[in-house]
Amino acid sequence: MTVPQGRRSSTFTRLLRYGFTDPSAAERLLAAPELDAVRTDPVLLDALGATADPDLALLGLVRLTEAQPDHTARRELLDTLISAKPLRDRLLGVLGASEALADHLARHPGDWRALVTYEAVDLHPGVAEFERGLAEAHDPVSLRVAYRRCLLSIAARDVCGTTDVSQAAAELADLATATLRAALAMARRAAPADAAQCRLAVIAMGKCGGHELNYVSDVDVIFVGEAVDSADEDKALRAATRLASHLMRICSETTVEGTIWPVDANLRPEGRNGPLVRTLSSHLAYYQRWAKTWEFQALLKARPVAGDAELGADYVAAVAPLVWQAAERENFIDDVQKMRRRVVENIPAGEVDRELKLGPGGLRDVEFAVQLLQLVHGRADASLRSATTLDALAALAAGGYVGRVDATQLDDAYRFLRSLEHRIQLYRLRRTHLLPDDDADLRRIGRSLGMRTEPLTDLARAWKRHTSVVRRLHEKLFYRPLLDAVAQLAPGESRLSTEAARERLVALGYADPGAALRHLEALASGVTRKAAIQRTLLPVLLGWFADSADPDAGLLGFRKVSDALGKTPWYLRLLRDEGAAAENLARVLSAGRFAPDLLLRAPEAVALLGDARGLQPRERAPLEQEVLAAVGRADGGEQAVAAARGVRRRELFRTSAADLIASYGTEESPAEADVGALVDRVGTAVSDLTAATIAGTLRAVVRAGWGETLPTRFAVIGMGRFGGRELSYGSDADVLFVHQPREGVDDQEAAKAANAVVAEMRRLLQLPSADPPLVIDADLRPEGKSGPLVRTLKSYEAYYRRWSLVWESQALLRADPVAGDADLGRAFVDLVDPLRYPAEGLGEDAVREIRRLKARMESERLPRGADPTLHTKLGRGGLSDVEWTVQLLQLQHGWAEPGLRTTRTREALHAACAAELIATEDAAILDEAWVLATRVRNAVMLVRGRAGDTFPSDGRELAAVGRYLGYDAGQVGVMLDDYRRITRRARAVMEERFYGA
């Protein structure tokens, strides 16, 4: 029944109060015949309103009721539901939190009875209880059904609060143990001959081994096998491997009842490249000789769970001493830190802020910190040797290794994050660690965690609070000042006096003196030649690092470069003997992310910093020659383009390093005074480098597909900032593609070849790589995205003659050939010159159209929420304002003033001033604003490592942009005020010159 607007039924209003988000749908569901007996019972609505998602719970209840085989079964369910509060809370709690378990109940409508029992043993079942729950399973399908039935009871206790998150995680691990045992039993029954030949032990690792499993997670295992009595070892291992493989398939394969979880054996020696099953002696041989630090860290969680119990116990006893000696390994702490950094770096940028497990302030932060402290201090203190994170954290606090307040806060944060992870996974029983971005999902999760008043707001606030606690405590724990000293302690030696060094680092501006101290100890400890030279350099380097906005990053970067190159004699000699090299390196490493990232991908490029000539940008001709030579030596298109991109990476480092050093200045030479010339050098260098890379890619594609000659002449025309040789570090390459069939070649064949070239070029340049991406953007072509990617010269001529709009004439002001057939490129320029420099200039209609387009762009394209006074591209007095003003002058007067026929903004502005088309003062104002906005864009890329059109919001990044622009520490406010003042003046000139205001 439809209720008129403003006259809602009492039921509708009551459902809203109970927390239903779709009361109309809930009314319809309550009216289902199956609920006749209970729909008016207030107990039902009270119970539904107490669930995480009343709408979901009601829908699940209706489905479960409909699925009952007959009226008697339906009546039994509903009577029990109304009369037994424990069942009511459990069943509706599960239905309101898990769509997947509701699906299971709809398929197996009798399984609700698994929630009826409410005895003491039912409150906290262990492996034995779960084994009984799985006992009747005889094949993979029935095992899945029984597993979900057991999972149903765990979830019910979890969502009702009968168990806390750590108990639920332990029960999930116990259920996994019982499941592995059942799967192994099935595998043994299927192959009794194999079972008779071998002993096989299953060792749980990761969260299963730590007794802290998620609802949906890979179950990490290691298999250990031995021959039975006098059986042949090779045959026994093959038999054990078949059993282990079958066990994995039983658990992992998808059946009509879905899957259980993947069994992952990749933590075994040699990973997926190693044998699935090894003997105990083979395991020990590997760990003693080849294992890496992370493998000992992983072994903290090792726990025998299935198969031969004696063999499993022997394995754990044998590897334990190796685990607790791991902290004595060379570079132990550095290895662990690198692992943590690598995990964070692999998270997609768009997911970092929602990543529960791996993101900053996430679960892995806690686990890494706790495991590191265990490995360091567990050598001498056996009380720390727990495989469970929260138990280990409690032991660390009890032993004084972690402050009790810190441990309590960290325990609370970890429990919250694990509870959040459980609720997210429970909904659809899918493996995920991402916080949803859908309000309905967030509302359900918040309510499931007890946040009933404002679930969205409260959940966001709690998430922020707990992750910030973890971030702060993680830094405190992971970089404890004593860790490095303890980890590298010689027997009987004590080196614990670090206070003076910490105070010195704080005074120098280091935000994390503990981490800085460990880096210093790693760099300067020992009696090697490398350590001796670095001890000499470090006092000076620390001063240079402290002169930057991020000294910690500078010191960390220096350590990384030294780790990569410290054993190469020329590196240490360069830093020691070439005074400029060390200072230049310090400036580059502490100025942001972009240049250090480029350097660390090819550390040998540090040699460029030792010679002033090494920092000079290379001319385009020799650069293109090198790229083409590298392409010529390569085997295949992908290898050729990889070589071209490698050259581009090195030259980007050369350009960015020179830019940073010129902007900061050195002790021998002040910062570059002519920042306009610096901007021009960067724009020219990056544009020439991009052109050379595209030329190399074109050569590689043609050679791979057609040999030395393409069936059609082909040219690439630079557009936008690329054609103007004004590219920033993060700019896309705007281009047009033009071709001309060779004599005797069919037009269709030529077009097909040209399009194939374009497609392959774009594919190769966008292949995943450690090198910076080069995105080719052809959207300025005729008809935009709807038009063909490549046209013949005649096609361009026909289009421009008949259809060309004024904005296209404006865009063609930047057209300049950058690669391919030079004669064809010149012919294209000759074709478009009359369009971009129209005889007698623009008519009034065209001028009005340009002004209309600019006004529309200002109102529609500025990103929502962006500050128009600080947006470098589209904001007030930014790049767009200056460029459109100059381009209007070019369109109006380029036909008569040869100096205006240039693709470069500053050259055209100076030519307009020389021709007295704009006042000198106005030209200077526009030029200053354009240079400043361009430098800010370059600075953002250099500091953050990714492009941006606005100032960073992060305080340290904002300070780094200020240092690049020449402002001292603490002058961020002055910098922003100056930017607003300069661009405000430019906007006033633009209003007058462009709009005629």
GROMACS .gro file of N, CA and C in nm, residues 682-793:
model
  336
  682VAL      N    1   6.435   2.403  -1.739
  682VAL     CA    2   6.362   2.281  -1.704
  682VAL      C    3   6.262   2.246  -1.813
  683GLY      N    4   6.185   2.346  -1.859
  683GLY     CA    5   6.084   2.319  -1.963
  683GLY      C    6   6.146   2.266  -2.090
  684THR      N    7   6.258   2.327  -2.131
  684THR     CA    8   6.326   2.282  -2.252
  684THR      C    9   6.380   2.141  -2.235
  685ALA      N   10   6.445   2.117  -2.120
  685ALA     CA   11   6.508   1.986  -2.098
  685ALA      C   12   6.403   1.875  -2.093
  686VAL      N   13   6.295   1.896  -2.019
  686VAL     CA   14   6.193   1.791  -2.007
  686VAL      C   15   6.122   1.770  -2.141
  687SER      N   16   6.098   1.878  -2.214
  687SER     CA   17   6.032   1.866  -2.345
  687SER      C   18   6.122   1.794  -2.445
  688ASP      N   19   6.251   1.831  -2.448
  688ASP     CA   20   6.344   1.763  -2.539
  688ASP      C   21   6.357   1.616  -2.504
  689LEU      N   22   6.360   1.587  -2.375
  689LEU     CA   23   6.370   1.449  -2.330
  689LEU      C   24   6.246   1.369  -2.370
  690THR      N   25   6.129   1.432  -2.356
  690THR     CA   26   6.006   1.365  -2.397
  690THR      C   27   6.004   1.341  -2.548
  691ALA      N   28   6.050   1.441  -2.624
  691ALA     CA   29   6.055   1.425  -2.770
  691ALA      C   30   6.149   1.312  -2.809
  692ALA      N   31   6.265   1.305  -2.743
  692ALA     CA   32   6.361   1.199  -2.774
  692ALA      C   33   6.303   1.061  -2.739
  693THR      N   34   6.232   1.054  -2.628
  693THR     CA   35   6.172   0.926  -2.588
  693THR      C   36   6.066   0.883  -2.689
  694ILE      N   37   5.984   0.979  -2.734
  694ILE     CA   38   5.881   0.946  -2.833
  694ILE      C   39   5.946   0.906  -2.965
  695ALA      N   40   6.053   0.975  -3.004
  695ALA     CA   41   6.123   0.940  -3.127
  695ALA      C   42   6.179   0.798  -3.118
  696GLY      N   43   6.237   0.765  -3.003
  696GLY     CA   44   6.289   0.629  -2.985
  696GLY      C   45   6.180   0.525  -2.988
  697THR      N   46   6.067   0.557  -2.925
  697THR     CA   47   5.954   0.464  -2.925
  697THR      C   48   5.901   0.443  -3.066
  698LEU      N   49   5.891   0.552  -3.142
  698LEU     CA   50   5.846   0.542  -3.281
  698LEU      C   51   5.940   0.453  -3.361
  699ARG      N   52   6.070   0.474  -3.346
  699ARG     CA   53   6.167   0.390  -3.417
  699ARG      C   54   6.151   0.244  -3.379
  700ALA      N   55   6.134   0.219  -3.248
  700ALA     CA   56   6.121   0.080  -3.202
  700ALA      C   57   5.997   0.013  -3.260
  701VAL      N   58   5.886   0.085  -3.263
  701VAL     CA   59   5.761   0.029  -3.313
  701VAL      C   60   5.772   0.000  -3.463
  702VAL      N   61   5.827   0.095  -3.538
  702VAL     CA   62   5.840   0.076  -3.682
  702VAL      C   63   5.932  -0.041  -3.712
  703ARG      N   64   6.045  -0.047  -3.642
  703ARG     CA   65   6.141  -0.153  -3.668
  703ARG      C   66   6.082  -0.290  -3.635
  704ALA      N   67   6.007  -0.298  -3.524
  704ALA     CA   68   5.949  -0.427  -3.485
  704ALA      C   69   5.840  -0.473  -3.580
  705GLY      N   70   5.766  -0.378  -3.637
  705GLY     CA   71   5.652  -0.417  -3.719
  705GLY      C   72   5.675  -0.415  -3.868
  706TRP      N   73   5.767  -0.328  -3.915
  706TRP     CA   74   5.781  -0.310  -4.060
  706TRP      C   75   5.927  -0.304  -4.106
  707GLY      N   76   6.020  -0.325  -4.015
  707GLY     CA   77   6.160  -0.313  -4.056
  707GLY      C   78   6.203  -0.168  -4.053
  708GLU      N   79   6.273  -0.125  -4.156
  708GLU     CA   80   6.327   0.011  -4.156
  708GLU      C   81   6.230   0.115  -4.210
  709THR      N   82   6.130   0.072  -4.288
  709THR     CA   83   6.044   0.169  -4.355
  709THR      C   84   5.897   0.138  -4.332
  710LEU      N   85   5.825   0.238  -4.283
  710LEU     CA   86   5.681   0.229  -4.264
  710LEU      C   87   5.612   0.255  -4.397
  711PRO      N   88   5.498   0.190  -4.425
  711PRO     CA   89   5.430   0.213  -4.554
  711PRO      C   90   5.380   0.357  -4.571
  712THR      N   91   5.387   0.436  -4.466
  712THR     CA   92   5.340   0.574  -4.474
  712THR      C   93   5.436   0.663  -4.398
  713ARG      N   94   5.454   0.784  -4.446
  713ARG     CA   95   5.535   0.880  -4.371
  713ARG      C   96   5.457   0.921  -4.247
  714PHE      N   97   5.527   0.941  -4.139
  714PHE     CA   98   5.460   0.956  -4.011
  714PHE      C   99   5.530   1.064  -3.928
  715ALA      N  100   5.454   1.153  -3.868
  715ALA     CA  101   5.511   1.259  -3.785
  715ALA      C  102   5.428   1.278  -3.660
  716VAL      N  103   5.494   1.316  -3.552
  716VAL     CA  104   5.429   1.348  -3.425
  716VAL      C  105   5.442   1.499  -3.404
  717ILE      N  106   5.328   1.563  -3.379
  717ILE     CA  107   5.325   1.708  -3.359
  717ILE      C  108   5.300   1.736  -3.211
  718GLY      N  109   5.393   1.804  -3.146
  718GLY     CA  110   5.373   1.843  -3.008
  718GLY      C  111   5.268   1.953  -2.997
  719MET      N  112   5.186   1.943  -2.893
  719MET     CA  113   5.083   2.044  -2.869
  719MET      C  114   5.093   2.090  -2.724
  720GLY      N  115   5.015   2.192  -2.690
  720GLY     CA  116   5.012   2.238  -2.552
  720GLY      C  117   5.149   2.275  -2.500
  721ARG      N  118   5.175   2.244  -2.375
  721ARG     CA  119   5.305   2.277  -2.314
  721ARG      C  120   5.418   2.197  -2.376
  722PHE      N  121   5.386   2.082  -2.434
  722PHE     CA  122   5.489   2.005  -2.503
  722PHE      C  123   5.535   2.078  -2.628
  723GLY      N  124   5.440   2.121  -2.710
  723GLY     CA  125   5.478   2.196  -2.829
  723GLY      C  126   5.547   2.326  -2.794
  724GLY      N  127   5.511   2.385  -2.678
  724GLY     CA  128   5.574   2.509  -2.635
  724GLY      C  129   5.706   2.489  -2.563
  725ARG      N  130   5.750   2.364  -2.550
  725ARG     CA  131   5.874   2.328  -2.480
  725ARG      C  132   5.870   2.384  -2.337
  726GLU      N  133   5.755   2.367  -2.274
  726GLU     CA  134   5.733   2.418  -2.139
  726GLU      C  135   5.684   2.309  -2.045
  727LEU      N  136   5.715   2.183  -2.074
  727LEU     CA  137   5.665   2.075  -1.991
  727LEU      C  138   5.717   2.087  -1.848
  728SER      N  139   5.629   2.054  -1.754
  728SER     CA  140   5.670   2.037  -1.615
  728SER      C  141   5.705   1.890  -1.593
  729TYR      N  142   5.759   1.859  -1.474
  729TYR     CA  143   5.802   1.722  -1.448
  729TYR      C  144   5.687   1.623  -1.459
  730GLY      N  145   5.565   1.665  -1.423
  730GLY     CA  146   5.454   1.571  -1.422
  730GLY      C  147   5.357   1.586  -1.537
  731SER      N  148   5.395   1.663  -1.641
  731SER     CA  149   5.301   1.692  -1.750
  731SER      C  150   5.282   1.571  -1.842
  732ASP      N  151   5.159   1.557  -1.895
  732ASP     CA  152   5.135   1.465  -2.006
  732ASP      C  153   5.191   1.526  -2.134
  733ALA      N  154   5.209   1.442  -2.235
  733ALA     CA  155   5.257   1.490  -2.365
  733ALA      C  156   5.138   1.503  -2.459
  734ASP      N  157   5.092   1.627  -2.483
  734ASP     CA  158   4.984   1.652  -2.578
  734ASP      C  159   5.038   1.645  -2.720
  735VAL      N  160   4.976   1.566  -2.806
  735VAL     CA  161   5.029   1.547  -2.941
  735VAL      C  162   4.916   1.535  -3.043
  736LEU      N  163   4.951   1.554  -3.170
  736LEU     CA  164   4.870   1.514  -3.284
  736LEU      C  165   4.955   1.418  -3.366
  737PHE      N  166   4.888   1.325  -3.436
  737PHE     CA  167   4.959   1.232  -3.524
  737PHE      C  168   4.916   1.259  -3.668
  738VAL      N  169   5.013   1.268  -3.759
  738VAL     CA  170   4.983   1.292  -3.899
  738VAL      C  171   5.063   1.193  -3.983
  739HIS      N  172   5.003   1.144  -4.092
  739HIS     CA  173   5.076   1.053  -4.180
  739HIS      C  174   5.044   1.086  -4.326
  740GLN      N  175   5.126   1.035  -4.415
  740GLN     CA  176   5.109   1.057  -4.559
  740GLN      C  177   5.152   0.930  -4.630
  741PRO      N  178   5.059   0.861  -4.699
  741PRO     CA  179   5.097   0.734  -4.763
  741PRO      C  180   5.215   0.753  -4.858
  742ARG      N  181   5.305   0.657  -4.857
  742ARG     CA  182   5.417   0.661  -4.950
  742ARG      C  183   5.366   0.629  -5.091
  743GLU      N  184   5.445   0.666  -5.186
  743GLU     CA  185   5.406   0.648  -5.325
  743GLU      C  186   5.378   0.500  -5.354
  744GLY      N  187   5.263   0.475  -5.414
  744GLY     CA  188   5.226   0.339  -5.450
  744GLY      C  189   5.160   0.259  -5.340
  745VAL      N  190   5.146   0.320  -5.220
  745VAL     CA  191   5.085   0.248  -5.108
  745VAL      C  192   4.937   0.284  -5.100
  746ASP      N  193   4.855   0.182  -5.086
  746ASP     CA  194   4.711   0.201  -5.075
  746ASP      C  195   4.677   0.283  -4.950
  747ASP      N  196   4.580   0.375  -4.961
  747ASP     CA  197   4.541   0.462  -4.850
  747ASP      C  198   4.499   0.381  -4.728
  748GLN      N  199   4.423   0.275  -4.753
  748GLN     CA  200   4.374   0.194  -4.640
  748GLN      C  201   4.489   0.124  -4.569
  749GLU      N  202   4.584   0.073  -4.646
  749GLU     CA  203   4.700   0.007  -4.586
  749GLU      C  204   4.781   0.108  -4.505
  750ALA      N  205   4.799   0.228  -4.560
  750ALA     CA  206   4.875   0.331  -4.489
  750ALA      C  207   4.806   0.370  -4.359
  751ALA      N  208   4.676   0.389  -4.365
  751ALA     CA  209   4.602   0.427  -4.245
  751ALA      C  210   4.610   0.318  -4.139
  752LYS      N  211   4.598   0.193  -4.184
  752LYS     CA  212   4.606   0.081  -4.090
  752LYS      C  213   4.742   0.079  -4.021
  753ALA      N  214   4.848   0.101  -4.098
  753ALA     CA  215   4.983   0.102  -4.042
  753ALA      C  216   5.000   0.218  -3.944
  754ALA      N  217   4.951   0.336  -3.980
  754ALA     CA  218   4.965   0.453  -3.894
  754ALA      C  219   4.892   0.432  -3.762
  755ASN      N  220   4.771   0.380  -3.768
  755ASN     CA  221   4.696   0.356  -3.645
  755ASN      C  222   4.762   0.250  -3.559
  756ALA      N  223   4.819   0.149  -3.623
  756ALA     CA  224   4.889   0.045  -3.548
  756ALA      C  225   5.010   0.103  -3.476
  757VAL      N  226   5.080   0.195  -3.543
  757VAL     CA  227   5.196   0.259  -3.481
  757VAL      C  228   5.152   0.336  -3.357
  758VAL      N  229   5.046   0.415  -3.370
  758VAL     CA  230   4.999   0.495  -3.257
  758VAL      C  231   4.959   0.405  -3.140
  759ALA      N  232   4.883   0.301  -3.168
  759ALA     CA  233   4.836   0.212  -3.062
  759ALA      C  234   4.954   0.146  -2.990
  760GLU      N  235   5.052   0.100  -3.067
  760GLU     CA  236   5.167   0.033  -3.006
  760GLU      C  237   5.255   0.130  -2.928
  761MET      N  238   5.271   0.251  -2.980
  761MET     CA  239   5.348   0.351  -2.906
  761MET      C  240   5.286   0.378  -2.770
  762ARG      N  241   5.156   0.399  -2.770
  762ARG     CA  242   5.089   0.430  -2.643
  762ARG      C  243   5.096   0.310  -2.548
  763ARG      N  244   5.083   0.190  -2.602
  763ARG     CA  245   5.091   0.072  -2.516
  763ARG      C  246   5.228   0.059  -2.452
  764LEU      N  247   5.330   0.072  -2.533
  764LEU     CA  248   5.466   0.054  -2.482
  764LEU      C  249   5.503   0.159  -2.377
  765LEU      N  250   5.458   0.282  -2.400
  765LEU     CA  251   5.495   0.389  -2.307
  765LEU      C  252   5.417   0.382  -2.178
  766GLN      N  253   5.311   0.301  -2.175
  766GLN     CA  254   5.232   0.291  -2.053
  766GLN      C  255   5.248   0.156  -1.984
  767LEU      N  256   5.343   0.073  -2.032
  767LEU     CA  257   5.368  -0.054  -1.965
  767LEU      C  258   5.414  -0.028  -1.821
  768PRO      N  259   5.366  -0.109  -1.725
  768PRO     CA  260   5.412  -0.090  -1.587
  768PRO      C  261   5.564  -0.098  -1.578
  769SER      N  262   5.621  -0.006  -1.506
  769SER     CA  263   5.766   0.002  -1.500
  769SER      C  264   5.806   0.083  -1.378
  770ALA      N  265   5.930   0.065  -1.334
  770ALA     CA  266   5.983   0.147  -1.225
  770ALA      C  267   6.012   0.288  -1.272
  771ASP      N  268   6.016   0.308  -1.403
  771ASP     CA  269   6.046   0.440  -1.457
  771ASP      C  270   5.922   0.528  -1.456
  772PRO      N  271   5.941   0.661  -1.449
  772PRO     CA  272   5.826   0.752  -1.449
  772PRO      C  273   5.743   0.733  -1.575
  773PRO      N  274   5.610   0.735  -1.561
  773PRO     CA  275   5.523   0.713  -1.678
  773PRO      C  276   5.529   0.829  -1.775
  774LEU      N  277   5.504   0.801  -1.902
  774LEU     CA  278   5.493   0.905  -2.005
  774LEU      C  279   5.359   0.883  -2.074
  775VAL      N  280   5.264   0.971  -2.042
  775VAL     CA  281   5.128   0.958  -2.094
  775VAL      C  282   5.114   1.045  -2.219
  776ILE      N  283   5.073   0.982  -2.329
  776ILE     CA  284   5.050   1.055  -2.454
  776ILE      C  285   4.902   1.089  -2.462
  777ASP      N  286   4.871   1.217  -2.478
  777ASP     CA  287   4.733   1.266  -2.480
  777ASP      C  288   4.706   1.328  -2.617
  778ALA      N  289   4.615   1.266  -2.693
  778ALA     CA  290   4.583   1.316  -2.828
  778ALA      C  291   4.445   1.381  -2.834
  779ASP      N  292   4.396   1.432  -2.721
  779ASP     CA  293   4.259   1.485  -2.717
  779ASP      C  294   4.243   1.619  -2.787
  780LEU      N  295   4.354   1.683  -2.826
  780LEU     CA  296   4.343   1.811  -2.898
  780LEU      C  297   4.326   1.790  -3.049
  781ARG      N  298   4.312   1.666  -3.092
  781ARG     CA  299   4.296   1.637  -3.234
  781ARG      C  300   4.158   1.683  -3.283
  782PRO      N  301   4.141   1.697  -3.411
  782PRO     CA  302   4.009   1.731  -3.467
  782PRO      C  303   3.902   1.633  -3.418
  783GLU      N  304   3.790   1.689  -3.375
  783GLU     CA  305   3.676   1.614  -3.321
  783GLU      C  306   3.704   1.553  -3.184
  784GLY      N  307   3.820   1.590  -3.123
  784GLY     CA  308   3.850   1.544  -2.988
  784GLY      C  309   3.854   1.393  -2.976
  785LYS      N  310   3.803   1.342  -2.866
  785LYS     CA  311   3.807   1.197  -2.841
  785LYS      C  312   3.724   1.118  -2.941
  786SER      N  313   3.631   1.186  -3.009
  786SER     CA  314   3.546   1.117  -3.106
  786SER      C  315   3.613   1.101  -3.242
  787GLY      N  316   3.719   1.177  -3.265
  787GLY     CA  317   3.784   1.174  -3.395
  787GLY      C  318   3.891   1.068  -3.405
  788PRO      N  319   3.934   1.037  -3.529
  788PRO     CA  320   4.041   0.938  -3.545
  788PRO      C  321   4.171   0.986  -3.481
  789LEU      N  322   4.249   0.890  -3.430
  789LEU     CA  323   4.374   0.925  -3.363
  789LEU      C  324   4.477   0.982  -3.459
  790VAL      N  325   4.473   0.934  -3.582
  790VAL     CA  326   4.574   0.978  -3.679
  790VAL      C  327   4.504   1.009  -3.811
  791ARG      N  328   4.547   1.117  -3.877
  791ARG     CA  329   4.489   1.158  -4.005
  791ARG      C  330   4.601   1.183  -4.104
  792THR      N  331   4.563   1.181  -4.231
  792THR     CA  332   4.657   1.224  -4.334
  792THR      C  333   4.662   1.376  -4.337
  793LEU      N  334   4.763   1.428  -4.401
  793LEU     CA  335   4.775   1.574  -4.414
  793LEU      C  336   4.653   1.629  -4.488
   0.00000   0.00000   0.00000
